[in-house]
Every structure is written in structure tokens, then in C-alpha cells.
GROMACS .gro file of C-alpha atoms in nm:
model
  503
    1MET     CA    1   8.003   5.451  12.427
    2LYS     CA    2   8.238   5.286  12.673
    3LYS     CA    3   7.945   5.194  12.898
    4SER     CA    4   7.760   5.036  12.605
    5PHE     CA    5   8.067   4.842  12.495
    6PHE     CA    6   8.121   4.720  12.852
    7SER     CA    7   7.758   4.607  12.879
    8VAL     CA    8   7.772   4.413  12.553
    9SER     CA    9   8.105   4.257  12.649
   10PHE     CA   10   7.977   4.164  12.995
   11ILE     CA   11   7.662   4.005  12.852
   12ALA     CA   12   7.870   3.812  12.599
   13PHE     CA   13   8.099   3.695  12.878
   14MET     CA   14   7.805   3.582  13.091
   15VAL     CA   15   7.647   3.393  12.801
   16ALA     CA   16   7.979   3.222  12.725
   17SER     CA   17   8.022   3.135  13.093
   18LEU     CA   18   7.673   2.988  13.116
   19LEU     CA   19   7.726   2.783  12.800
   20PHE     CA   20   8.060   2.657  12.932
   21HIS     CA   21   7.899   2.571  13.266
   22SER     CA   22   7.612   2.390  13.092
   23GLU     CA   23   7.859   2.196  12.875
   24CYS     CA   24   8.060   2.093  13.183
   25MET     CA   25   7.747   1.971  13.359
   26ALA     CA   26   7.643   1.774  13.051
   27GLN     CA   27   7.986   1.609  13.033
   28GLY     CA   28   7.971   1.520  13.400
   29LYS     CA   29   8.256   1.482  13.645
   30LYS     CA   30   8.520   1.214  13.614
   31ARG     CA   31   8.513   1.145  13.988
   32GLU     CA   32   8.194   1.173  14.189
   33PHE     CA   33   8.026   0.978  14.466
   34ARG     CA   34   7.675   0.900  14.343
   35GLY     CA   35   7.497   0.725  14.624
   36ALA     CA   36   7.146   0.625  14.724
   37TRP     CA   37   7.010   0.523  15.063
   38ILE     CA   38   6.807   0.201  15.076
   39GLN     CA   39   6.634   0.193  15.415
   40CYS     CA   40   6.442  -0.081  15.593
   41VAL     CA   41   6.253   0.128  15.850
   42ASN     CA   42   5.990   0.234  15.594
   43GLY     CA   43   5.867  -0.127  15.604
   44GLN     CA   44   5.923  -0.197  15.235
   45PHE     CA   45   6.077  -0.541  15.311
   46GLU     CA   46   5.862  -0.644  15.606
   47ARG     CA   47   5.688  -0.982  15.561
   48ILE     CA   48   5.722  -0.984  15.182
   49GLY     CA   49   5.943  -1.295  15.187
   50THR     CA   50   6.282  -1.379  15.044
   51GLU     CA   51   6.201  -1.398  14.674
   52ASN     CA   52   5.989  -1.082  14.668
   53MET     CA   53   6.258  -0.888  14.852
   54LYS     CA   54   6.525  -1.010  14.610
   55ARG     CA   55   6.298  -0.915  14.321
   56MET     CA   56   6.235  -0.567  14.466
   57LEU     CA   57   6.603  -0.502  14.532
   58THR     CA   58   6.707  -0.634  14.191
   59TYR     CA   59   6.467  -0.391  14.026
   60GLN     CA   60   6.591  -0.100  14.238
   61LEU     CA   61   6.958  -0.180  14.171
   62ASN     CA   62   6.899  -0.216  13.796
   63GLU     CA   63   6.718   0.117  13.778
   64LEU     CA   64   6.974   0.294  13.995
   65GLN     CA   65   7.253   0.157  13.777
   66LYS     CA   66   7.081   0.304  13.470
   67ASP     CA   67   7.054   0.633  13.660
   68GLY     CA   68   7.433   0.643  13.712
   69VAL     CA   69   7.442   0.553  14.083
   70ASN     CA   70   7.780   0.406  14.184
   71ALA     CA   71   7.727   0.344  14.557
   72ILE     CA   72   7.447   0.198  14.767
   73ILE     CA   73   7.409   0.276  15.138
   74PHE     CA   74   7.206  -0.017  15.272
   75GLN     CA   75   7.048  -0.009  15.619
   76VAL     CA   76   7.148  -0.324  15.806
   77ARG     CA   77   7.102  -0.222  16.172
   78ALA     CA   78   6.806  -0.001  16.257
   79GLU     CA   79   6.745  -0.084  16.625
   80CYS     CA   80   7.028  -0.304  16.756
   81ASP     CA   81   6.908  -0.573  16.516
   82ALA     CA   82   7.048  -0.720  16.193
   83LEU     CA   83   6.961  -0.761  15.826
   84TYR     CA   84   7.248  -1.009  15.812
   85ASN     CA   85   7.355  -1.323  15.994
   86SER     CA   86   7.472  -1.203  16.337
   87SER     CA   87   7.559  -1.383  16.657
   88LEU     CA   88   7.554  -1.051  16.843
   89GLU     CA   89   7.209  -0.913  16.761
   90PRO     CA   90   6.872  -1.060  16.653
   91TRP     CA   91   6.729  -1.069  16.303
   92SER     CA   92   6.538  -0.749  16.227
   93ARG     CA   93   6.159  -0.732  16.238
   94PHE     CA   94   6.187  -0.498  15.938
   95LEU     CA   95   6.287  -0.810  15.746
   96THR     CA   96   6.058  -1.084  15.876
   97GLY     CA   97   5.789  -0.902  16.075
   98LYS     CA   98   5.910  -1.043  16.406
   99GLN     CA   99   6.242  -0.963  16.567
  100GLY     CA  100   6.469  -1.263  16.615
  101VAL     CA  101   6.308  -1.470  16.337
  102ALA     CA  102   6.539  -1.560  16.047
  103PRO     CA  103   6.413  -1.514  15.689
  104SER     CA  104   6.253  -1.815  15.522
  105PRO     CA  105   6.370  -1.936  15.278
  106TYR     CA  106   6.694  -1.843  15.450
  107TRP     CA  107   6.925  -1.584  15.300
  108ASP     CA  108   7.161  -1.309  15.410
  109PRO     CA  109   7.046  -0.971  15.265
  110LEU     CA  110   7.379  -0.797  15.335
  111GLN     CA  111   7.585  -1.064  15.161
  112TRP     CA  112   7.342  -1.073  14.870
  113MET     CA  113   7.353  -0.694  14.833
  114ILE     CA  114   7.734  -0.692  14.836
  115THR     CA  115   7.742  -0.946  14.553
  116GLU     CA  116   7.475  -0.771  14.349
  117CYS     CA  117   7.624  -0.423  14.393
  118HIS     CA  118   7.975  -0.537  14.302
  119LYS     CA  119   7.838  -0.709  13.990
  120ARG     CA  120   7.705  -0.370  13.882
  121GLY     CA  121   8.025  -0.183  13.964
  122MET     CA  122   7.868  -0.020  14.271
  123GLU     CA  123   8.012   0.014  14.619
  124LEU     CA  124   7.812  -0.120  14.914
  125HIS     CA  125   7.822   0.074  15.242
  126ALA     CA  126   7.663  -0.097  15.543
  127TRP     CA  127   7.447   0.158  15.723
  128ILE     CA  128   7.403   0.123  16.099
  129ASN     CA  129   7.225   0.331  16.363
  130PRO     CA  130   7.463   0.323  16.660
  131TYR     CA  131   7.249   0.406  16.964
  132ARG     CA  132   6.886   0.349  16.871
  133ALA     CA  133   6.766   0.026  17.034
  134LYS     CA  134   6.394   0.041  16.955
  135THR     CA  135   6.195   0.250  16.711
  136LYS     CA  136   5.854   0.397  16.799
  137SER     CA  137   5.667   0.136  16.595
  138THR     CA  138   5.835  -0.172  16.744
  139ALA     CA  139   5.615  -0.342  17.005
  140THR     CA  140   5.811  -0.657  17.095
  141LEU     CA  141   6.185  -0.722  17.127
  142ALA     CA  142   6.354  -1.061  17.100
  143GLY     CA  143   6.491  -1.227  17.410
  144THR     CA  144   6.845  -1.186  17.274
  145HIS     CA  145   6.807  -0.810  17.223
  146VAL     CA  146   7.045  -0.592  17.424
  147ALA     CA  147   6.756  -0.399  17.583
  148ILE     CA  148   6.614  -0.725  17.720
  149LYS     CA  149   6.946  -0.871  17.831
  150HIS     CA  150   7.081  -0.543  17.974
  151PRO     CA  151   6.790  -0.307  18.052
  152GLU     CA  152   7.017  -0.098  18.275
  153ARG     CA  153   7.213   0.012  17.967
  154VAL     CA  154   6.909   0.151  17.786
  155PHE     CA  155   6.681   0.449  17.849
  156ALA     CA  156   6.335   0.523  17.717
  157TYR     CA  157   6.289   0.848  17.528
  158ALA     CA  158   6.007   0.964  17.298
  159ASN     CA  159   5.865   0.610  17.269
  160GLN     CA  160   6.206   0.476  17.172
  161PHE     CA  161   6.481   0.291  17.351
  162ILE     CA  162   6.831   0.440  17.330
  163LEU     CA  163   7.160   0.274  17.418
  164ASN     CA  164   7.295   0.517  17.677
  165PRO     CA  165   7.598   0.683  17.513
  166GLY     CA  166   7.739   0.756  17.859
  167ASN     CA  167   7.782   0.387  17.943
  168PRO     CA  168   8.118   0.254  17.817
  169ALA     CA  169   7.971  -0.096  17.785
  170ASN     CA  170   7.748   0.029  17.505
  171ARG     CA  171   8.045   0.163  17.311
  172GLU     CA  172   8.214  -0.176  17.345
  173HIS     CA  173   7.901  -0.342  17.211
  174ILE     CA  174   7.890  -0.112  16.907
  175TYR     CA  175   8.261  -0.174  16.842
  176LYS     CA  176   8.199  -0.550  16.837
  177VAL     CA  177   7.904  -0.516  16.601
  178VAL     CA  178   8.101  -0.305  16.352
  179GLU     CA  179   8.412  -0.523  16.376
  180ASP     CA  180   8.197  -0.830  16.311
  181ILE     CA  181   8.057  -0.676  15.991
  182VAL     CA  182   8.398  -0.560  15.868
  183ARG     CA  183   8.566  -0.895  15.937
  184ARG     CA  184   8.304  -1.117  15.775
  185TYR     CA  185   8.169  -0.907  15.488
  186ASP     CA  186   8.334  -0.747  15.186
  187VAL     CA  187   8.176  -0.407  15.250
  188ASP     CA  188   8.322  -0.094  15.094
  189GLY     CA  189   8.215   0.126  15.381
  190ILE     CA  190   8.054   0.157  15.722
  191HIS     CA  191   7.799   0.438  15.734
  192MET     CA  192   7.621   0.610  16.024
  193ASP     CA  193   7.346   0.868  15.994
  194ASP     CA  194   7.226   1.148  16.223
  195TYR     CA  195   7.096   0.951  16.523
  196PHE     CA  196   7.348   1.009  16.801
  197TYR     CA  197   7.191   1.144  17.118
  198PRO     CA  198   6.815   1.148  17.047
  199TYR     CA  199   6.639   1.437  16.881
  200PRO     CA  200   6.498   1.663  17.156
  201ALA     CA  201   6.139   1.584  17.255
  202VAL     CA  202   5.921   1.836  17.435
  203GLY     CA  203   5.882   1.759  17.805
  204GLU     CA  204   6.146   1.484  17.812
  205THR     CA  205   6.498   1.482  17.952
  206ILE     CA  206   6.783   1.240  17.891
  207PRO     CA  207   6.820   1.028  18.208
  208ASP     CA  208   7.197   1.008  18.233
  209ASP     CA  209   7.276   1.163  18.576
  210ARG     CA  210   7.401   0.829  18.708
  211GLU     CA  211   7.636   0.774  18.412
  212PHE     CA  212   7.763   1.131  18.441
  213ARG     CA  213   7.858   1.069  18.805
  214LEU     CA  214   8.026   0.737  18.727
  215TYR     CA  215   8.199   0.807  18.397
  216ASN     CA  216   8.254   1.183  18.366
  217ASN     CA  217   8.634   1.145  18.323
  218GLY     CA  218   8.688   1.478  18.494
  219ILE     CA  219   8.459   1.668  18.255
  220SER     CA  220   8.244   1.905  18.463
  221ASN     CA  221   8.000   2.023  18.195
  222LYS     CA  222   7.741   1.758  18.106
  223ASN     CA  223   7.698   1.882  17.747
  224ASP     CA  224   8.074   1.861  17.689
  225TRP     CA  225   8.071   1.514  17.844
  226ARG     CA  226   7.795   1.399  17.611
  227ARG     CA  227   7.989   1.526  17.311
  228ASP     CA  228   8.298   1.352  17.441
  229ASN     CA  229   8.109   1.022  17.465
  230VAL     CA  230   8.023   1.041  17.096
  231ASN     CA  231   8.373   1.164  17.006
  232VAL     CA  232   8.529   0.862  17.175
  233LEU     CA  233   8.295   0.629  16.982
  234ILE     CA  234   8.373   0.786  16.642
  235LYS     CA  235   8.749   0.794  16.695
  236GLN     CA  236   8.766   0.434  16.815
  237LEU     CA  237   8.539   0.306  16.538
  238SER     CA  238   8.760   0.473  16.279
  239GLU     CA  239   9.073   0.318  16.426
  240ASN     CA  240   8.913  -0.026  16.457
  241ILE     CA  241   8.779  -0.031  16.103
  242HIS     CA  242   9.107   0.076  15.945
  243SER     CA  243   9.315  -0.161  16.157
  244LEU     CA  244   9.108  -0.451  16.023
  245LYS     CA  245   9.067  -0.334  15.662
  246PRO     CA  246   9.232  -0.001  15.576
  247TRP     CA  247   9.030   0.033  15.256
  248VAL     CA  248   8.686   0.023  15.424
  249LYS     CA  249   8.556   0.380  15.430
  250PHE     CA  250   8.392   0.521  15.742
  251GLY     CA  251   8.129   0.782  15.666
  252ILE     CA  252   7.887   0.996  15.864
  253SER     CA  253   7.563   1.156  15.745
  254PRO     CA  254   7.487   1.427  16.003
  255PHE     CA  255   7.187   1.653  16.035
  256GLY     CA  256   7.226   1.946  15.797
  257ILE     CA  257   7.299   2.222  16.051
  258TYR     CA  258   7.620   2.213  16.254
  259ARG     CA  259   7.548   2.527  16.460
  260ASN     CA  260   7.338   2.840  16.409
  261LYS     CA  261   7.512   3.175  16.395
  262LYS     CA  262   7.319   3.300  16.700
  263ASN     CA  263   7.480   3.019  16.905
  264ALA     CA  264   7.822   3.035  16.739
  265PRO     CA  265   7.880   3.379  16.579
  266LEU     CA  266   8.225   3.293  16.439
  267ILE     CA  267   8.146   2.961  16.274
  268GLY     CA  268   7.770   2.910  16.270
  269SER     CA  269   7.555   2.919  15.958
  270ASN     CA  270   7.288   3.183  15.902
  271THR     CA  271   7.013   2.937  15.995
  272ASN     CA  272   6.765   2.876  16.273
  273GLY     CA  273   6.709   2.507  16.340
  274LEU     CA  274   6.819   2.196  16.527
  275GLN     CA  275   7.197   2.175  16.570
  276ASN     CA  276   7.435   1.879  16.565
  277TYR     CA  277   7.670   2.028  16.822
  278ASP     CA  278   7.419   2.168  17.073
  279ASP     CA  279   7.121   1.933  17.041
  280LEU     CA  280   7.253   1.596  16.921
  281TYR     CA  281   7.596   1.631  17.087
  282ALA     CA  282   7.766   1.545  16.758
  283ASP     CA  283   8.078   1.755  16.697
  284VAL     CA  284   8.096   1.669  16.328
  285LEU     CA  285   8.362   1.927  16.237
  286LEU     CA  286   8.594   1.785  16.502
  287TRP     CA  287   8.563   1.439  16.343
  288ILE     CA  288   8.630   1.580  15.997
  289ASN     CA  289   8.923   1.798  16.097
  290ASN     CA  290   9.085   1.520  16.303
  291GLY     CA  291   9.045   1.272  16.018
  292TRP     CA  292   8.825   1.034  16.219
  293VAL     CA  293   8.583   0.997  15.927
  294ASP     CA  294   8.660   0.934  15.561
  295TYR     CA  295   8.363   1.121  15.417
  296CYS     CA  296   8.075   1.338  15.534
  297VAL     CA  297   7.720   1.355  15.393
  298PRO     CA  298   7.523   1.639  15.558
  299GLN     CA  299   7.151   1.590  15.510
  300LEU     CA  300   7.047   1.908  15.327
  301TYR     CA  301   6.686   1.808  15.283
  302TRP     CA  302   6.545   2.160  15.262
  303GLU     CA  303   6.469   2.369  14.957
  304ILE     CA  304   6.652   2.674  14.825
  305GLY     CA  305   6.478   2.963  14.999
  306HIS     CA  306   6.371   2.779  15.313
  307PRO     CA  307   6.325   3.052  15.578
  308ALA     CA  308   6.503   2.868  15.861
  309ALA     CA  309   6.745   2.639  15.676
  310ASP     CA  310   6.813   2.769  15.327
  311TYR     CA  311   6.973   2.502  15.109
  312GLU     CA  312   7.211   2.740  14.932
  313THR     CA  313   7.329   2.887  15.262
  314LEU     CA  314   7.398   2.542  15.404
  315ILE     CA  315   7.573   2.384  15.107
  316THR     CA  316   7.798   2.690  15.088
  317TRP     CA  317   7.870   2.659  15.462
  318TRP     CA  318   7.962   2.288  15.441
  319ASN     CA  319   8.179   2.353  15.135
  320LYS     CA  320   8.375   2.610  15.339
  321TYR     CA  321   8.411   2.427  15.671
  322ALA     CA  322   8.406   2.053  15.590
  323LYS     CA  323   8.672   2.037  15.320
  324ASN     CA  324   8.924   1.831  15.518
  325ARG     CA  325   8.744   1.516  15.405
  326PRO     CA  326   8.543   1.432  15.090
  327LEU     CA  327   8.206   1.607  15.109
  328PHE     CA  328   7.893   1.455  14.961
  329ILE     CA  329   7.549   1.616  14.988
  330GLY     CA  330   7.240   1.432  15.111
  331GLU     CA  331   6.956   1.527  14.875
  332ASN     CA  332   6.583   1.486  14.940
  333VAL     CA  333   6.447   1.374  14.603
  334ILE     CA  334   6.079   1.439  14.677
  335ARG     CA  335   6.133   1.782  14.832
  336THR     CA  336   6.362   1.886  14.545
  337THR     CA  337   6.094   1.805  14.287
  338GLU     CA  338   5.809   1.960  14.488
  339TYR     CA  339   5.956   2.311  14.510
  340PRO     CA  340   5.993   2.548  14.212
  341ASP     CA  341   6.320   2.707  14.107
  342LYS     CA  342   6.314   3.064  14.235
  343ASN     CA  343   6.461   3.193  13.907
  344ASN     CA  344   6.253   2.971  13.681
  345PRO     CA  345   5.927   2.881  13.858
  346LYS     CA  346   5.816   2.647  13.577
  347ASN     CA  347   6.097   2.408  13.676
  348ASN     CA  348   6.165   2.229  14.002
  349GLN     CA  349   6.488   2.285  14.200
  350MET     CA  350   6.689   1.990  14.069
  351ASN     CA  351   6.893   2.188  13.818
  352ALA     CA  352   6.953   2.476  14.060
  353LYS     CA  353   7.086   2.235  14.324
  354PHE     CA  354   7.307   2.040  14.082
  355SER     CA  355   7.444   2.373  13.956
  356LEU     CA  356   7.547   2.457  14.313
  357HIS     CA  357   7.715   2.116  14.344
  358ASP     CA  358   7.907   2.182  14.026
  359ARG     CA  359   8.022   2.531  14.129
  360LEU     CA  360   8.142   2.446  14.480
  361PRO     CA  361   8.492   2.296  14.462
  362TYR     CA  362   8.477   2.073  14.771
  363VAL     CA  363   8.145   1.906  14.693
  364ASN     CA  364   8.251   1.564  14.563
  365GLY     CA  365   7.920   1.385  14.531
  366THR     CA  366   7.558   1.328  14.620
  367VAL     CA  367   7.358   1.073  14.817
  368LEU     CA  368   6.989   1.046  14.734
  369TRP     CA  369   6.720   1.018  14.997
  370TYR     CA  370   6.579   0.779  14.919
  371ALA     CA  371   6.638   0.509  14.657
  372LYS     CA  372   6.272   0.418  14.603
  373ALA     CA  373   6.183   0.779  14.523
  374VAL     CA  374   6.444   0.766  14.246
  375THR     CA  375   6.334   0.429  14.107
  376ASP     CA  376   5.972   0.547  14.120
  377ASN     CA  377   6.095   0.841  13.910
  378VAL     CA  378   5.929   1.101  14.132
  379GLY     CA  379   5.920   1.431  13.944
  380SER     CA  380   6.120   1.265  13.659
  381TYR     CA  381   6.425   1.278  13.887
  382GLY     CA  382   6.556   0.940  13.770
  383THR     CA  383   6.505   1.031  13.405
  384ALA     CA  384   6.706   1.350  13.449
  385LEU     CA  385   6.989   1.158  13.616
  386ARG     CA  386   7.023   0.896  13.343
  387ASN     CA  387   6.977   1.129  13.049
  388TYR     CA  388   7.174   1.428  13.168
  389TYR     CA  389   7.337   1.467  13.510
  390TRP     CA  390   7.474   1.114  13.556
  391LYS     CA  391   7.459   0.998  13.196
  392ARG     CA  392   7.824   0.890  13.191
  393PRO     CA  393   8.000   0.668  13.446
  394ALA     CA  394   8.207   0.827  13.723
  395LEU     CA  395   8.499   0.702  13.929
  396GLN     CA  396   8.487   0.728  14.307
  397PRO     CA  397   8.654   1.036  14.462
  398LEU     CA  398   9.014   0.989  14.568
  399MET     CA  399   9.103   0.940  14.935
  400PRO     CA  400   9.483   0.991  14.942
  401PHE     CA  401   9.481   0.993  15.323
  402ILE     CA  402   9.407   0.617  15.296
  403ASP     CA  403   9.608   0.534  14.983
  404SER     CA  404   9.741   0.740  14.693
  405LYS     CA  405   9.959   0.491  14.502
  406ALA     CA  406   9.836   0.399  14.155
  407PRO     CA  407   9.826   0.032  14.051
  408LYS     CA  408   9.996  -0.114  13.745
  409LYS     CA  409   9.826  -0.077  13.410
  410PRO     CA  410   9.646  -0.370  13.242
  411LYS     CA  411   9.845  -0.622  13.039
  412LYS     CA  412   9.802  -0.749  12.682
  413VAL     CA  413   9.511  -0.539  12.559
  414LYS     CA  414   9.394  -0.709  12.240
  415PRO     CA  415   9.075  -0.725  12.026
  416VAL     CA  416   8.961  -1.081  11.948
  417TRP     CA  417   8.679  -1.221  11.736
  418THR     CA  418   8.455  -1.456  11.937
  419ASN     CA  419   8.119  -1.623  11.896
  420ASP     CA  420   7.974  -1.325  12.085
  421GLY     CA  421   8.133  -1.069  11.854
  422TYR     CA  422   8.440  -0.847  11.854
  423ILE     CA  423   8.574  -0.830  12.211
  424LEU     CA  424   8.853  -0.623  12.361
  425PHE     CA  425   9.038  -0.842  12.614
  426TRP     CA  426   9.311  -0.759  12.866
  427GLN     CA  427   9.482  -0.922  13.162
  428GLN     CA  428   9.498  -0.820  13.526
  429PRO     CA  429   9.842  -0.695  13.635
  430LYS     CA  430  10.009  -0.852  13.935
  431GLY     CA  431   9.948  -0.714  14.282
  432SER     CA  432  10.033  -0.868  14.616
  433LYS     CA  433   9.908  -0.619  14.878
  434TRP     CA  434   9.564  -0.468  14.933
  435ASP     CA  435   9.681  -0.130  14.805
  436ASP     CA  436   9.814  -0.252  14.471
  437VAL     CA  437   9.564  -0.525  14.374
  438VAL     CA  438   9.349  -0.420  14.077
  439GLU     CA  439   8.973  -0.428  14.143
  440LYS     CA  440   8.822  -0.260  13.835
  441TYR     CA  441   8.906  -0.115  13.497
  442VAL     CA  442   8.810   0.198  13.305
  443VAL     CA  443   8.753   0.178  12.930
  444TYR     CA  444   8.795   0.496  12.721
  445ARG     CA  445   8.742   0.560  12.351
  446PHE     CA  446   8.900   0.828  12.133
  447GLU     CA  447   8.863   0.903  11.764
  448ASP     CA  448   9.159   0.836  11.535
  449GLY     CA  449   9.402   1.127  11.561
  450GLU     CA  450   9.228   1.273  11.867
  451GLU     CA  451   9.442   1.362  12.167
  452VAL     CA  452   9.424   1.090  12.431
  453ASP     CA  453   9.321   1.279  12.740
  454LEU     CA  454   9.209   1.057  13.026
  455GLU     CA  455   9.079   1.357  13.221
  456LYS     CA  456   8.783   1.393  12.985
  457PRO     CA  457   8.485   1.216  13.149
  458SER     CA  458   8.299   1.217  12.819
  459LYS     CA  459   8.545   0.958  12.686
  460ILE     CA  460   8.464   0.698  12.952
  461LEU     CA  461   8.261   0.408  12.814
  462ALA     CA  462   8.257   0.177  13.113
  463ILE     CA  463   8.389   0.110  13.462
  464THR     CA  464   8.392  -0.266  13.503
  465ASN     CA  465   8.535  -0.548  13.712
  466LYS     CA  466   8.551  -0.769  13.402
  467THR     CA  467   8.864  -0.810  13.186
  468TYR     CA  468   8.684  -0.760  12.857
  469TYR     CA  469   8.460  -0.514  12.674
  470LYS     CA  470   8.240  -0.579  12.370
  471LEU     CA  471   8.329  -0.354  12.078
  472PRO     CA  472   8.058  -0.196  11.856
  473TYR     CA  473   8.188  -0.341  11.527
  474ILE     CA  474   8.020  -0.210  11.209
  475ASN     CA  475   8.219  -0.278  10.891
  476GLY     CA  476   8.586  -0.248  10.985
  477THR     CA  477   8.644   0.093  10.823
  478LYS     CA  478   8.628   0.330  11.122
  479LYS     CA  479   8.956   0.373  11.313
  480CYS     CA  480   8.962   0.461  11.680
  481VAL     CA  481   9.175   0.421  11.993
  482TYR     CA  482   9.065   0.236  12.306
  483VAL     CA  483   9.245   0.293  12.635
  484VAL     CA  484   9.211   0.068  12.939
  485THR     CA  485   9.330   0.169  13.287
  486SER     CA  486   9.334  -0.014  13.620
  487LEU     CA  487   9.169   0.092  13.947
  488ASP     CA  488   9.264  -0.030  14.294
  489LYS     CA  489   9.038  -0.051  14.601
  490MET     CA  490   9.063   0.325  14.656
  491SER     CA  491   9.000   0.408  14.287
  492ASN     CA  492   9.357   0.520  14.225
  493GLU     CA  493   9.399   0.496  13.848
  494SER     CA  494   9.693   0.352  13.655
  495LYS     CA  495   9.839   0.480  13.333
  496GLY     CA  496   9.652   0.373  13.023
  497ARG     CA  497   9.720   0.084  12.787
  498LYS     CA  498   9.624   0.188  12.431
  499LYS     CA  499   9.500  -0.023  12.140
  500ARG     CA  500   9.406   0.098  11.794
  501VAL     CA  501   9.117  -0.089  11.637
  502LYS     CA  502   8.904  -0.074  11.325
  503LEU     CA  503   8.532  -0.082  11.375
   0.00000   0.00000   0.00000
């Protein structure tokens, strides 16, 4: 009798828990990084011309906005080149078809993307590859390219050219490139992916004996020295970026495995694959724990149940060890939709993965690889985002280690009849420093008599940089309460300014 009662009670508890979990997922999170990578190396922009590229990007941004995306990570430097106006590096062949040739009609893709993303309430993170100087498919380099001007600073590896990380002059060059972007462009972030030392290639060795002799700084182990080279770069980049513009976020998207347990029994994951620490010389946990990066996006491109790199094992590992900085998960859209859910084989793995995101407390967001797969709606991934997972807007995750002070709330919130209808207007509060100037606003709606709770994401109607919001007037008989709050550059939120209206 007791056993039967326990079983019924346990089942009832589990059903209630699942319903609660499903309801929470449907409501969404109030704060969540919802990013998408837009890359150039797939050739989608090459030789299509200015107007066609603008048209393509406009379509992608519009669709991603409908899907709930609030941040774009845009590749602007794939091989020591530029998808922006640079005096330091040549125009990218991935833009015009020939390296060093400016787009015609002339435009600046990075500046255009910043403007277009900000219009849509999205952040724009400029994505650079630090060391890669030539991809496998590039045949000709411009005369102004660093590999042509300074061949002694580059080595060939697996049909690529790599800026030698052991040469301090290369670090100085990368610093200048990043500082140039941060100074001249209103980017929200600088982003680097997983290409540090090159991925190991069978039969090839990294030719850095000379640099090790010249610049070892007393480090006797070459592997430790290689890691130190990358550590120095990351630390200095972080300091340089924040000294210029403290609000510009510095993020890293490493390969999905830090170390395997067989190589590091105390900290390694139960996996068997390429490792950041041992193979790419990228000590990602050191950067996170020392606060040298502002967010981390491990590329967990495998499926749940992968024999060598199980997704669930890895996301659980990163949630445990990378919690000193905001953690976002790099998701492979195509792979997610190709593999069935182990517990429900009729469905793909999207719901199972998002459920893991929701359950793990230190997972603060997602970045989608890649944007075009979402806008093409592969496996109905985009439809699921806009209709369920990311149906409601989300604020960016907080970064109190940069700034935690909330701005002032909006002034003079008032509904006004205009030629365009019934509009709720407000005024921007005063702010004199970067950390108290208001950048955006959040608009909430509550029913008459309902508790005003700004922690309910389901009550958010819009996140906007405008100082007005069009009200859905019907006949003037329905009472409700609108609340408007202010957001600063780091998405710190003010107290709300309330206004009762009749719709």
C-alpha cells in the first residue's frame, strides 16, 4: 500500500515537474544571448556585388530577427584581410573575388552591418581569426598582405599560411588590427573562434624551433611556451579592448573539448577527441578563470550520444568548469536536425538540447552555426525558434564584472493620439558617462489589477532603441498597465515607469 502510494505520488510529481519545465521553456528566459554566426569563408558573398550582398544580408537579418536572435557574430577577418575599410590589411577576396580589391560600388560591410543590427535591436560582434593568414582555397595574396610583406613571420601548414604565434611582432600586428576596429567602429564585441595554433595535420610539424630559441622567455617546455604565446595574446587583447571601450565584450568560441579525461584525469571530460589545451595550445579555462574573456562559446557541434564527444557530457562539463564568465553554447543547426532524439526517435534533437540548456544554471545563451542554415529553415529549426523557444524578446545576460550600475528610468511616459495611431511616448533620462547613458528600452504589459512583476519574460512586448511604442487600441474599454524600463550598454535595467491606459 505504501509502495503503491509512493509510486502514484512520484509519477504525479514527475508529471507536474515536466509540465512546469515545459511552461518555463515556453515562456522563455528574460536574459539570454541568442546569437548567430554569419561567415564569409563559405563564399556566399564572393563576387555577388554590393547590392546583392546587401539584399542577402537584409533578408538574413530580417529572418533572424523574427526567429528571436539578438546578436550577430559577423566574420570580418578570415585570413589577415578585411571586410571593412582597413589601412592595415587588404580587402578580402571573400568579398570581391580578389584580395586587395575594394567593393564596387564602394561600401563598408562592417559599418553597414553595425547600423542594420542596431536598427533591429541586435548586437554586432566583429569576428576575427587571429593567426590564419591564408586559407586552403586562396591562390593569390595582395601585395600589401602581411605574408607578402613579412614572409619570415609566416609558416606554411596544411596548405595554409599561419602567422607564427611565437613571433612577438605578430602579436603586435593583431593588437593593432583589433584596436583599429574598436576605435573606429561601434561594435558591441570582438569575437575569436577556435583557430589558434593550427589543427594537427598528419605528417606535418609546426616549424617554430627558431622562435622557441629566440623568444622562449625561460620556458623550457615547447608546449608550455606555445600555450604561453596564446595566453599573452588573449590577456593583452582583453586589456587593450577594455582600455579603449570598456563596454566592448571580448568573446572566445573554442573547440568543444578542453581536455580528455585520459590526458587530465582530474579535470578532463569523458571524451576522446581533439583538445584545446594539448593540440591547439589554447588554455581556455585559464582565460575564463582569470577574467581575460567576457564570454565563452564552446563549439558543441556533436549530437547527444556521439561515441567520442557526447553533447550531453560536454555541455555538463562546460557548465561545471566555465562558470566564471557567461557561457553560451555553439550549436550546429544541421547536425541537430539530422539526428533523432534518443528518447523520442520521431523527433530531432533540438528539444532535447534546449532542455539541457534550460536545466543547466550557468548556460546563458546559444550561438547558431550557421545563420544561413537558420534562415533556410533547415529541419524547421527557424520555425521552432520563432514560434516556441525564442518567441519572446530577451535581454542580454548581465556582465557585472564590467558594469553593474542600473541607469535612470525613462521620463514622462505618456500615451498620445497621432496620425499613426495611439502611441506610448517617453523621454530618455540624462546620462553623462558610458556606464549610465541609456541605449535601449524594455516595454512590458500587464492586465489591470495584475501584479507588476518585471521578472516575468512573458510580459515583455519589445526591446527597442526608440522612445515610443505603438499601442494596440481597440475601443477604449480594456484597461491595462504598460511599464517602460531603461537599459544601458551592458543591459543593466532601471526601475520601471508605469502608465495605465485604456485600449
